[in-house]
Amino acid sequence: MSIEQDIVEKAVKGDRNAFAQLYEKHFDRIYRYVYIRLGNKTETEDLTQDVFIRALEAIGSYKWRNSPFAAWLYRIAHNQVIDYFRKHGKVEKMPLEDDNVLIGKSDPAFNAENELEIERMIDGINRLTPAQRDVISLRFGAQLSIAEAARTLGKNEGTVKALQYNGILALKKMLLAGE
Amino acid sequence: MKMTQNEAEIFDSCLESMFKGANIEDCLRAYPRQAKELEPLLRASLAIRQTSLNIQPDYHFKAIVRSHLQIKAEKMRQKEHKATWFFSYYKRLTVAMVSVMVVFLVGGGVLLASANALPDESLYPIKLAGEQLRLAVTFTEIDRAKVHVQFAERRADEMVEMALQGERDMVSTLTAQITAHIGSLNGIWEFPVMQGESANVFAPAELPESVEIRTSDEDKSTVDLEEILNQSREETFYILQAALYSAPEDLKPILEQAIENLGNDYSNAISIVKTG
């Protein structure tokens, strides 16, 4: 049994410290994934919180069953994002808010440059096909492995690799064109 | 640039190495023939990775959510504690009723013994009858939905077991029962079954190409069963996705878990059928 599996087993049995460990490990990654999809700080915060509340409510019924915990958790996040767009009747392409999501704000010039890069990246990702967007945001935002991303999206690994390749190819062209 | 599966594999292999600390040059040396195409893509990937990592949640917000979760966990614990107390309070009453229940235990014992029966075993019809009884005495809509989901998951477990035993007809029958149980949710509360990519997000990939080149009867039978499993999985997930969208909040975690569990069982069954 891996260390994470052991922690998950404890969390499933109601160990709050174990759940807290999972929270610490995945919070930033979930936040990044949601931010890339929504491009809006306030709504990203609300949705990230919802993901963990949903996970806390459901963790008791989680079964490992050859499926990594990350795939289960990011599927909740993925469903929340889909739900968000359905409920708000928005297309998955939104103007970015003028809000700062960077840590370490001591150098305004450095931060401004990074903010611009983030904005360009999210704008580029929003122009990808929905399937490429899913894969790129899970691989680069949530830092999931190919296997975990495939599990999360219910696709096979070969398909995910192809979507990743084509997504990066398209993004590279867009980012170069924007320079 | 036309992409082949091989290029996607090589690209991902390099990406994984770089995520683990290797540099671009190492990767390009490993694939000299693809180096020219790979280099700009890998550099773009690293830039995107770095930009993504610059997105960080606000420290205070993270602390607030942590605090909300602790409060929520405590409330859940208290609720569970109350339930335990409730059962303790009525323990003596339960003991008093035991003598009455003994009468039913003989019949109940058979029902209990059938709990783990598989479709090819003699007690299996009793298990199904017990399930019908349980559905008949489940009155709230949410509870009925939960029971249907639970029974669908049971059928899926049995489907994997029957696939392992090579009981192909039973696998096929069980897929229909899974879809029927999940389809029953639409009778409990109405929801439109959606079409399109978002609804299909957990639906299976297309049938493998090998479907078209198998010719023998045995292989045809395998393909047929694969098709049945794939179609059943697709249909089940369409309904589950639609149900999830409009389900009561209490039910959503259960439906999400069902998507996970059924997905694994279908994958396992398909894999077993493929490998014979």
Short mmCIF file of C-alpha atoms in Angstrom, two decimals:
data_model
loop_
_atom_site.label_atom_id
_atom_site.label_comp_id
_atom_site.label_asym_id
_atom_site.label_seq_id
_atom_site.Cartn_x
_atom_site.Cartn_y
_atom_site.Cartn_z
CA MET A 1 0.00 0.00 0.00
CA SER A 2 1.42 3.41 -1.00
CA ILE A 3 1.69 6.27 1.47
CA GLU A 4 -1.12 8.14 -0.26
CA GLN A 5 -3.30 5.05 -0.31
CA ASP A 6 -2.74 4.67 3.42
CA ILE A 7 -3.73 8.30 4.02
CA VAL A 8 -6.80 7.92 1.82
CA GLU A 9 -7.85 4.75 3.67
CA LYS A 10 -7.64 6.66 6.95
CA ALA A 11 -9.62 9.58 5.53
CA VAL A 12 -12.29 7.17 4.27
CA LYS A 13 -12.61 5.86 7.83
CA GLY A 14 -13.21 9.38 9.13
CA ASP A 15 -9.68 10.41 10.17
CA ARG A 16 -9.83 14.20 9.92
CA ASN A 17 -6.05 14.62 10.00
CA ALA A 18 -5.75 12.31 7.03
CA PHE A 19 -8.29 14.36 5.11
CA ALA A 20 -6.39 17.51 6.07
CA GLN A 21 -3.24 15.99 4.55
CA LEU A 22 -5.08 15.30 1.32
CA TYR A 23 -6.40 18.87 1.39
CA GLU A 24 -2.90 20.30 1.74
CA LYS A 25 -1.54 18.11 -1.03
CA HIS A 26 -4.24 18.86 -3.59
CA PHE A 27 -5.57 22.31 -2.76
CA ASP A 28 -3.20 24.40 -4.87
CA ARG A 29 -3.47 22.04 -7.81
CA ILE A 30 -7.26 22.02 -7.73
CA TYR A 31 -7.24 25.80 -7.47
CA ARG A 32 -4.89 26.11 -10.47
CA TYR A 33 -7.00 23.74 -12.54
CA VAL A 34 -10.22 25.63 -11.75
CA TYR A 35 -8.61 29.02 -12.33
CA ILE A 36 -7.36 27.98 -15.74
CA ARG A 37 -10.89 26.86 -16.63
CA LEU A 38 -12.78 29.85 -15.16
CA GLY A 39 -10.23 32.67 -15.36
CA ASN A 40 -11.92 34.42 -12.48
CA LYS A 41 -10.51 34.58 -8.96
CA THR A 42 -13.74 34.94 -6.96
CA GLU A 43 -15.54 32.15 -8.76
CA THR A 44 -12.45 29.96 -8.65
CA GLU A 45 -12.35 30.36 -4.87
CA ASP A 46 -16.03 29.47 -4.50
CA LEU A 47 -15.75 26.46 -6.74
CA THR A 48 -12.51 25.20 -5.15
CA GLN A 49 -14.18 25.31 -1.76
CA ASP A 50 -17.18 23.42 -3.14
CA VAL A 51 -14.90 20.71 -4.50
CA PHE A 52 -13.40 20.02 -1.09
CA ILE A 53 -16.76 20.14 0.69
CA ARG A 54 -18.10 17.65 -1.83
CA ALA A 55 -15.01 15.49 -1.35
CA LEU A 56 -15.42 15.59 2.44
CA GLU A 57 -19.07 14.54 2.15
CA ALA A 58 -18.28 11.73 -0.26
CA ILE A 59 -14.95 10.43 1.03
CA GLY A 60 -16.70 7.84 3.23
CA SER A 61 -18.01 6.05 0.17
CA TYR A 62 -14.79 6.24 -1.83
CA LYS A 63 -13.28 2.91 -2.81
CA TRP A 64 -9.78 2.61 -4.20
CA ARG A 65 -10.72 -0.10 -6.70
CA ASN A 66 -7.62 0.39 -8.84
CA SER A 67 -8.52 4.03 -9.37
CA PRO A 68 -6.13 6.58 -7.88
CA PHE A 69 -7.53 9.06 -5.40
CA ALA A 70 -6.40 11.97 -7.60
CA ALA A 71 -8.62 10.78 -10.45
CA TRP A 72 -11.60 10.64 -8.08
CA LEU A 73 -10.93 14.10 -6.64
CA TYR A 74 -10.27 15.78 -9.99
CA ARG A 75 -13.37 14.20 -11.42
CA ILE A 76 -15.33 16.02 -8.74
CA ALA A 77 -13.54 19.22 -9.75
CA HIS A 78 -14.14 18.52 -13.44
CA ASN A 79 -17.86 17.92 -12.82
CA GLN A 80 -18.09 21.09 -10.76
CA VAL A 81 -16.57 23.07 -13.63
CA ILE A 82 -19.02 21.53 -16.11
CA ASP A 83 -21.88 22.25 -13.70
CA TYR A 84 -20.69 25.81 -13.33
CA PHE A 85 -20.83 26.48 -17.05
CA ARG A 86 -24.22 24.83 -17.34
CA LYS A 87 -25.79 26.69 -14.43
CA HIS A 88 -24.39 30.04 -15.44
CA GLY A 89 -25.20 29.49 -19.09
CA LYS A 90 -21.74 30.67 -19.98
CA VAL A 91 -19.53 29.46 -22.72
CA GLU A 92 -16.14 28.29 -21.57
CA LYS A 93 -14.43 31.44 -22.65
CA MET A 94 -14.42 34.33 -20.28
CA PRO A 95 -12.68 37.66 -19.99
CA LEU A 96 -10.06 37.56 -17.28
CA GLU A 97 -10.67 39.65 -14.22
CA ASP A 98 -8.16 42.23 -13.23
CA ASP A 99 -7.30 40.37 -10.05
CA ASN A 100 -4.00 39.14 -8.83
CA VAL A 101 -3.56 35.41 -8.31
CA LEU A 102 0.19 35.50 -7.87
CA ILE A 103 1.95 34.74 -4.67
CA GLY A 104 4.85 36.94 -3.57
CA LYS A 105 3.75 40.43 -4.54
CA SER A 106 6.93 42.19 -3.53
CA ASP A 107 7.96 43.09 -7.08
CA PRO A 108 5.06 44.76 -8.93
CA ALA A 109 6.87 44.78 -12.29
CA PHE A 110 7.67 41.08 -12.07
CA ASN A 111 4.11 40.29 -11.03
CA ALA A 112 2.58 42.37 -13.79
CA GLU A 113 4.63 40.49 -16.35
CA ASN A 114 3.59 37.16 -14.91
CA GLU A 115 -0.05 38.22 -14.76
CA LEU A 116 0.16 38.99 -18.42
CA GLU A 117 1.66 35.59 -19.16
CA ILE A 118 -1.07 33.86 -17.18
CA GLU A 119 -3.71 35.85 -19.03
CA ARG A 120 -2.21 34.95 -22.41
CA MET A 121 -1.92 31.29 -21.44
CA ILE A 122 -5.54 31.06 -20.25
CA ASP A 123 -6.74 32.92 -23.31
CA GLY A 124 -4.84 30.41 -25.46
CA ILE A 125 -6.19 27.42 -23.55
CA ASN A 126 -9.72 28.78 -23.94
CA ARG A 127 -9.25 28.72 -27.70
CA LEU A 128 -8.42 25.02 -27.76
CA THR A 129 -11.02 22.36 -28.43
CA PRO A 130 -12.91 21.32 -25.27
CA ALA A 131 -11.13 17.96 -25.15
CA GLN A 132 -7.67 19.54 -25.55
CA ARG A 133 -8.59 22.14 -22.94
CA ASP A 134 -9.54 19.40 -20.47
CA VAL A 135 -6.27 17.60 -20.97
CA ILE A 136 -3.99 20.66 -20.89
CA SER A 137 -5.61 22.08 -17.76
CA LEU A 138 -5.38 18.73 -15.96
CA ARG A 139 -1.80 18.03 -17.08
CA PHE A 140 -0.34 21.51 -16.64
CA GLY A 141 -2.65 23.11 -14.09
CA ALA A 142 -3.45 20.15 -11.86
CA GLN A 143 -0.15 18.40 -12.66
CA LEU A 144 -1.85 15.06 -13.14
CA SER A 145 -0.04 12.19 -14.80
CA ILE A 146 -1.30 10.92 -18.15
CA ALA A 147 -2.87 7.93 -16.38
CA GLU A 148 -4.63 10.14 -13.82
CA ALA A 149 -5.86 12.57 -16.48
CA ALA A 150 -7.13 9.64 -18.55
CA ARG A 151 -9.00 8.24 -15.54
CA THR A 152 -10.44 11.63 -14.70
CA LEU A 153 -11.75 12.18 -18.21
CA GLY A 154 -12.78 8.58 -18.91
CA LYS A 155 -10.51 8.44 -21.97
CA ASN A 156 -7.72 6.07 -22.80
CA GLU A 157 -4.10 7.12 -22.31
CA GLY A 158 -3.28 7.14 -26.02
CA THR A 159 -6.10 9.58 -26.68
CA VAL A 160 -4.97 11.82 -23.84
CA LYS A 161 -1.39 11.86 -25.15
CA ALA A 162 -2.63 12.79 -28.62
CA LEU A 163 -4.84 15.56 -27.20
CA GLN A 164 -1.91 16.83 -25.17
CA TYR A 165 0.38 16.89 -28.22
CA ASN A 166 -2.13 18.67 -30.43
CA GLY A 167 -3.08 21.05 -27.62
CA ILE A 168 0.51 22.12 -27.02
CA LEU A 169 1.09 22.43 -30.76
CA ALA A 170 -1.93 24.75 -31.06
CA LEU A 171 -0.97 26.72 -27.97
CA LYS A 172 2.58 27.22 -29.24
CA LYS A 173 1.24 28.66 -32.49
CA MET A 174 -1.16 30.94 -30.65
CA LEU A 175 1.45 32.16 -28.19
CA LEU A 176 3.94 32.81 -30.99
CA ALA A 177 1.30 34.65 -33.01
CA GLY A 178 0.54 36.85 -30.01
CA GLU A 179 4.14 37.96 -29.53
CA MET B 1 2.44 19.37 -38.80
CA LYS B 2 0.80 15.98 -39.00
CA MET B 3 0.96 14.11 -35.74
CA THR B 4 1.37 10.38 -35.40
CA GLN B 5 0.68 8.37 -32.28
CA ASN B 6 4.41 7.74 -32.05
CA GLU B 7 5.15 11.47 -31.93
CA ALA B 8 2.60 11.95 -29.18
CA GLU B 9 4.22 9.09 -27.23
CA ILE B 10 7.75 10.50 -27.67
CA PHE B 11 6.58 13.98 -26.75
CA ASP B 12 4.93 12.71 -23.59
CA SER B 13 7.95 10.62 -22.68
CA CYS B 14 10.17 13.72 -22.92
CA LEU B 15 7.64 15.80 -21.00
CA GLU B 16 7.51 13.30 -18.15
CA SER B 17 11.32 13.21 -17.98
CA MET B 18 11.49 16.99 -17.89
CA PHE B 19 8.82 17.20 -15.21
CA LYS B 20 11.08 14.92 -13.18
CA GLY B 21 14.10 17.15 -13.68
CA ALA B 22 15.70 16.16 -16.98
CA ASN B 23 16.65 18.98 -19.33
CA ILE B 24 15.51 19.47 -22.91
CA GLU B 25 18.90 18.61 -24.39
CA ASP B 26 18.88 15.14 -22.78
CA CYS B 27 15.57 14.42 -24.42
CA LEU B 28 16.57 15.77 -27.81
CA ARG B 29 19.69 13.60 -27.74
CA ALA B 30 17.50 10.57 -27.04
CA TYR B 31 15.34 11.32 -30.11
CA PRO B 32 17.67 12.95 -32.66
CA ARG B 33 15.36 12.31 -35.63
CA GLN B 34 12.46 14.11 -33.97
CA ALA B 35 14.58 16.77 -32.27
CA LYS B 36 13.74 19.57 -34.68
CA GLU B 37 9.97 19.21 -34.18
CA LEU B 38 10.23 18.38 -30.50
CA GLU B 39 12.35 21.26 -29.29
CA PRO B 40 9.89 24.16 -29.76
CA LEU B 41 7.04 22.07 -28.35
CA LEU B 42 9.02 21.12 -25.27
CA ARG B 43 10.11 24.71 -24.70
CA ALA B 44 6.49 25.87 -25.03
CA SER B 45 5.42 23.14 -22.60
CA LEU B 46 7.96 24.20 -20.00
CA ALA B 47 6.83 27.81 -20.33
CA ILE B 48 3.19 26.79 -19.87
CA ARG B 49 4.09 24.63 -16.92
CA GLN B 50 5.98 27.49 -15.27
CA THR B 51 3.19 29.95 -15.96
CA SER B 52 0.66 27.55 -14.45
CA LEU B 53 2.75 27.17 -11.32
CA ASN B 54 2.67 30.94 -10.88
CA ILE B 55 -1.07 30.70 -10.24
CA GLN B 56 -1.36 30.45 -6.47
CA PRO B 57 -4.36 30.71 -4.17
CA ASP B 58 -4.42 33.46 -1.63
CA TYR B 59 -2.97 32.24 1.67
CA HIS B 60 -5.86 33.64 3.73
CA PHE B 61 -8.44 32.07 1.46
CA LYS B 62 -6.76 28.68 1.85
CA ALA B 63 -6.89 29.08 5.64
CA ILE B 64 -10.58 30.06 5.52
CA VAL B 65 -11.49 26.98 3.49
CA ARG B 66 -9.47 24.80 5.86
CA SER B 67 -11.44 26.26 8.74
CA HIS B 68 -14.79 25.73 6.96
CA LEU B 69 -13.88 22.13 6.31
CA GLN B 70 -12.97 21.56 9.95
CA ILE B 71 -16.36 22.95 11.02
CA LYS B 72 -18.13 20.83 8.43
CA ALA B 73 -16.23 17.70 9.53
CA GLU B 74 -17.13 18.38 13.16
CA LYS B 75 -20.83 18.77 12.28
CA MET B 76 -20.71 15.51 10.37
CA ARG B 77 -19.08 13.81 13.36
CA GLN B 78 -21.74 15.17 15.74
CA LYS B 79 -24.51 14.00 13.45
CA GLU B 80 -23.01 10.54 13.38
CA HIS B 81 -22.66 10.59 17.17
CA LYS B 82 -26.34 11.48 17.57
CA ALA B 83 -27.28 8.61 15.32
CA THR B 84 -25.18 6.25 17.47
CA TRP B 85 -26.86 7.53 20.63
CA PHE B 86 -30.27 7.06 19.06
CA PHE B 87 -29.55 3.43 18.35
CA SER B 88 -28.12 2.91 21.83
CA TYR B 89 -31.28 4.37 23.41
CA TYR B 90 -33.45 1.93 21.58
CA LYS B 91 -31.15 -1.00 22.12
CA ARG B 92 -33.24 -2.45 24.94
CA LEU B 93 -36.40 -2.08 22.92
CA THR B 94 -34.68 -3.92 20.10
CA VAL B 95 -33.70 -6.73 22.46
CA ALA B 96 -37.32 -7.05 23.54
CA MET B 97 -38.40 -7.42 19.98
CA VAL B 98 -35.84 -10.08 19.19
CA SER B 99 -38.11 -12.92 20.25
CA VAL B 100 -40.74 -11.77 17.78
CA MET B 101 -38.20 -11.49 15.05
CA VAL B 102 -36.91 -15.01 15.62
CA VAL B 103 -39.96 -16.22 13.76
CA PHE B 104 -38.77 -14.42 10.71
CA LEU B 105 -35.17 -15.42 11.08
CA VAL B 106 -35.53 -18.75 9.37
CA GLY B 107 -36.75 -17.07 6.23
CA GLY B 108 -34.38 -14.20 6.80
CA GLY B 109 -31.48 -16.61 7.15
CA VAL B 110 -32.01 -17.89 3.66
CA LEU B 111 -32.18 -14.32 2.43
CA LEU B 112 -28.95 -13.54 4.23
CA ALA B 113 -27.26 -16.61 2.82
CA SER B 114 -28.22 -15.46 -0.66
CA ALA B 115 -26.58 -12.05 -0.21
CA ASN B 116 -23.38 -13.05 -1.98
CA ALA B 117 -24.97 -15.45 -4.46
CA LEU B 118 -23.88 -15.13 -8.07
CA PRO B 119 -26.19 -15.44 -11.09
CA ASP B 120 -25.16 -19.04 -11.71
CA GLU B 121 -25.99 -20.13 -8.14
CA SER B 122 -29.23 -21.56 -6.82
CA LEU B 123 -29.76 -18.84 -4.19
CA TYR B 124 -29.51 -16.03 -6.72
CA PRO B 125 -33.29 -15.78 -7.40
CA ILE B 126 -33.80 -15.35 -3.64
CA LYS B 127 -31.28 -12.53 -3.67
CA LEU B 128 -33.21 -10.80 -6.46
CA ALA B 129 -36.50 -11.35 -4.64
CA GLY B 130 -34.97 -9.79 -1.53
CA GLU B 131 -33.96 -6.78 -3.58
CA GLN B 132 -37.48 -6.39 -4.94
CA LEU B 133 -38.79 -6.56 -1.38
CA ARG B 134 -36.36 -3.88 -0.32
CA LEU B 135 -37.43 -1.63 -3.17
CA ALA B 136 -41.06 -2.20 -2.24
CA VAL B 137 -40.51 -1.02 1.34
CA THR B 138 -38.34 1.97 0.41
CA PHE B 139 -40.62 4.95 0.36
CA THR B 140 -38.68 8.18 -0.07
CA GLU B 141 -37.52 9.08 -3.54
CA ILE B 142 -33.94 9.68 -2.51
CA ASP B 143 -33.75 6.32 -0.75
CA ARG B 144 -35.22 4.56 -3.77
CA ALA B 145 -32.63 6.22 -5.98
CA LYS B 146 -29.86 5.13 -3.61
CA VAL B 147 -31.13 1.56 -3.65
CA HIS B 148 -31.27 1.47 -7.44
CA VAL B 149 -27.70 2.75 -7.64
CA GLN B 150 -26.58 0.20 -5.06
CA PHE B 151 -28.22 -2.62 -7.00
CA ALA B 152 -26.69 -1.41 -10.26
CA GLU B 153 -23.27 -1.58 -8.59
CA ARG B 154 -24.05 -5.12 -7.38
CA ARG B 155 -24.95 -6.18 -10.90
CA ALA B 156 -21.71 -4.63 -12.14
CA ASP B 157 -19.66 -6.61 -9.59
CA GLU B 158 -21.48 -9.75 -10.69
CA MET B 159 -20.84 -8.85 -14.33
CA VAL B 160 -17.07 -8.82 -13.71
CA GLU B 161 -17.28 -12.13 -11.86
CA MET B 162 -19.29 -13.74 -14.67
CA ALA B 163 -16.83 -12.39 -17.23
CA LEU B 164 -14.02 -14.04 -15.27
CA GLN B 165 -15.93 -17.31 -15.30
CA GLY B 166 -16.55 -17.03 -19.05
CA GLU B 167 -20.35 -16.87 -18.58
CA ARG B 168 -20.89 -14.63 -21.58
CA ASP B 169 -24.70 -14.79 -21.69
CA MET B 170 -24.93 -13.79 -18.08
CA VAL B 171 -22.58 -10.86 -18.65
CA SER B 172 -24.89 -9.65 -21.38
CA THR B 173 -27.99 -10.06 -19.18
CA LEU B 174 -26.35 -8.23 -16.31
CA THR B 175 -25.46 -5.22 -18.49
CA ALA B 176 -29.15 -4.83 -19.27
CA GLN B 177 -29.98 -4.97 -15.57
CA ILE B 178 -27.39 -2.31 -14.75
CA THR B 179 -28.83 0.02 -17.36
CA ALA B 180 -32.34 -0.73 -16.13
CA HIS B 181 -31.51 0.15 -12.54
CA ILE B 182 -29.78 3.38 -13.55
CA GLY B 183 -32.62 4.12 -15.99
CA SER B 184 -35.07 3.81 -13.08
CA LEU B 185 -33.66 7.05 -11.71
CA ASN B 186 -35.48 8.85 -14.49
CA GLY B 187 -38.73 7.49 -13.15
CA ILE B 188 -38.01 8.92 -9.71
CA TRP B 189 -37.28 12.45 -10.88
CA GLU B 190 -37.41 13.51 -14.48
CA PHE B 191 -34.29 14.76 -16.16
CA PRO B 192 -33.41 15.28 -19.80
CA VAL B 193 -30.76 12.85 -21.02
CA MET B 194 -28.25 15.15 -22.69
CA GLN B 195 -26.39 14.77 -25.89
CA GLY B 196 -23.06 16.24 -26.81
CA GLU B 197 -19.56 16.25 -25.53
CA SER B 198 -20.20 17.51 -22.01
CA ALA B 199 -22.73 14.76 -21.39
CA ASN B 200 -20.40 12.23 -22.90
CA VAL B 201 -17.41 13.12 -20.81
CA PHE B 202 -17.26 9.77 -19.06
CA ALA B 203 -18.52 7.77 -21.96
CA PRO B 204 -16.13 5.24 -23.39
CA ALA B 205 -13.85 5.80 -26.29
CA GLU B 206 -14.78 4.42 -29.70
CA LEU B 207 -14.56 0.70 -30.27
CA PRO B 208 -11.02 -0.41 -31.00
CA GLU B 209 -10.02 -0.81 -34.63
CA SER B 210 -9.49 -4.52 -34.08
CA VAL B 211 -13.26 -4.91 -34.10
CA GLU B 212 -13.29 -4.79 -37.87
CA ILE B 213 -10.55 -7.29 -38.57
CA ARG B 214 -11.62 -10.20 -36.41
CA THR B 215 -13.38 -12.85 -38.42
CA SER B 216 -13.70 -16.18 -36.63
CA ASP B 217 -16.94 -17.10 -34.84
CA GLU B 218 -15.22 -17.02 -31.49
CA ASP B 219 -13.75 -13.61 -32.21
CA LYS B 220 -17.09 -12.37 -33.51
CA SER B 221 -18.67 -13.46 -30.27
CA THR B 222 -16.01 -11.56 -28.34
CA VAL B 223 -16.61 -8.46 -30.43
CA ASP B 224 -20.37 -8.75 -29.95
CA LEU B 225 -19.99 -8.92 -26.20
CA GLU B 226 -17.51 -6.05 -26.27
CA GLU B 227 -20.03 -4.05 -28.25
CA ILE B 228 -22.77 -4.88 -25.79
CA LEU B 229 -20.56 -3.85 -22.88
CA ASN B 230 -19.48 -0.64 -24.60
CA GLN B 231 -23.04 0.29 -25.52
CA SER B 232 -24.31 -0.49 -22.05
CA ARG B 233 -21.52 1.55 -20.50
CA GLU B 234 -22.22 4.47 -22.80
CA GLU B 235 -25.95 4.39 -22.13
CA THR B 236 -25.46 4.04 -18.39
CA PHE B 237 -23.08 6.99 -18.26
CA TYR B 238 -25.32 9.19 -20.37
CA ILE B 239 -28.12 8.62 -17.90
CA LEU B 240 -25.86 9.03 -14.86
CA GLN B 241 -24.44 12.29 -16.20
CA ALA B 242 -27.93 13.62 -16.87
CA ALA B 243 -29.09 12.46 -13.44
CA LEU B 244 -26.10 14.06 -11.77
CA TYR B 245 -26.93 17.42 -13.28
CA SER B 246 -30.39 17.64 -11.77
CA ALA B 247 -30.09 15.31 -8.76
CA PRO B 248 -30.80 16.47 -5.21
CA GLU B 249 -27.59 17.57 -3.50
CA ASP B 250 -27.66 14.58 -1.09
CA LEU B 251 -27.57 12.24 -4.02
CA LYS B 252 -24.78 13.82 -6.06
CA PRO B 253 -21.84 12.24 -4.18
CA ILE B 254 -23.48 8.83 -4.55
CA LEU B 255 -23.96 9.31 -8.28
CA GLU B 256 -20.36 10.51 -8.67
CA GLN B 257 -19.17 7.43 -6.81
CA ALA B 258 -21.38 5.25 -9.00
CA ILE B 259 -19.78 6.75 -12.12
CA GLU B 260 -16.40 5.84 -10.69
CA ASN B 261 -17.34 2.33 -9.56
CA LEU B 262 -19.33 1.35 -12.63
CA GLY B 263 -16.63 2.76 -14.88
CA ASN B 264 -14.06 0.49 -13.26
CA ASP B 265 -16.31 -2.55 -13.44
CA TYR B 266 -17.12 -1.99 -17.12
CA SER B 267 -13.43 -1.49 -17.91
CA ASN B 268 -12.53 -4.66 -16.04
CA ALA B 269 -15.26 -6.69 -17.76
CA ILE B 270 -14.26 -5.40 -21.21
CA SER B 271 -10.63 -6.15 -20.52
CA ILE B 272 -11.48 -9.70 -19.40
CA VAL B 273 -13.67 -10.31 -22.44
CA LYS B 274 -10.95 -9.01 -24.77
CA THR B 275 -8.25 -11.23 -23.30
CA GLY B 276 -10.57 -14.20 -23.26
#
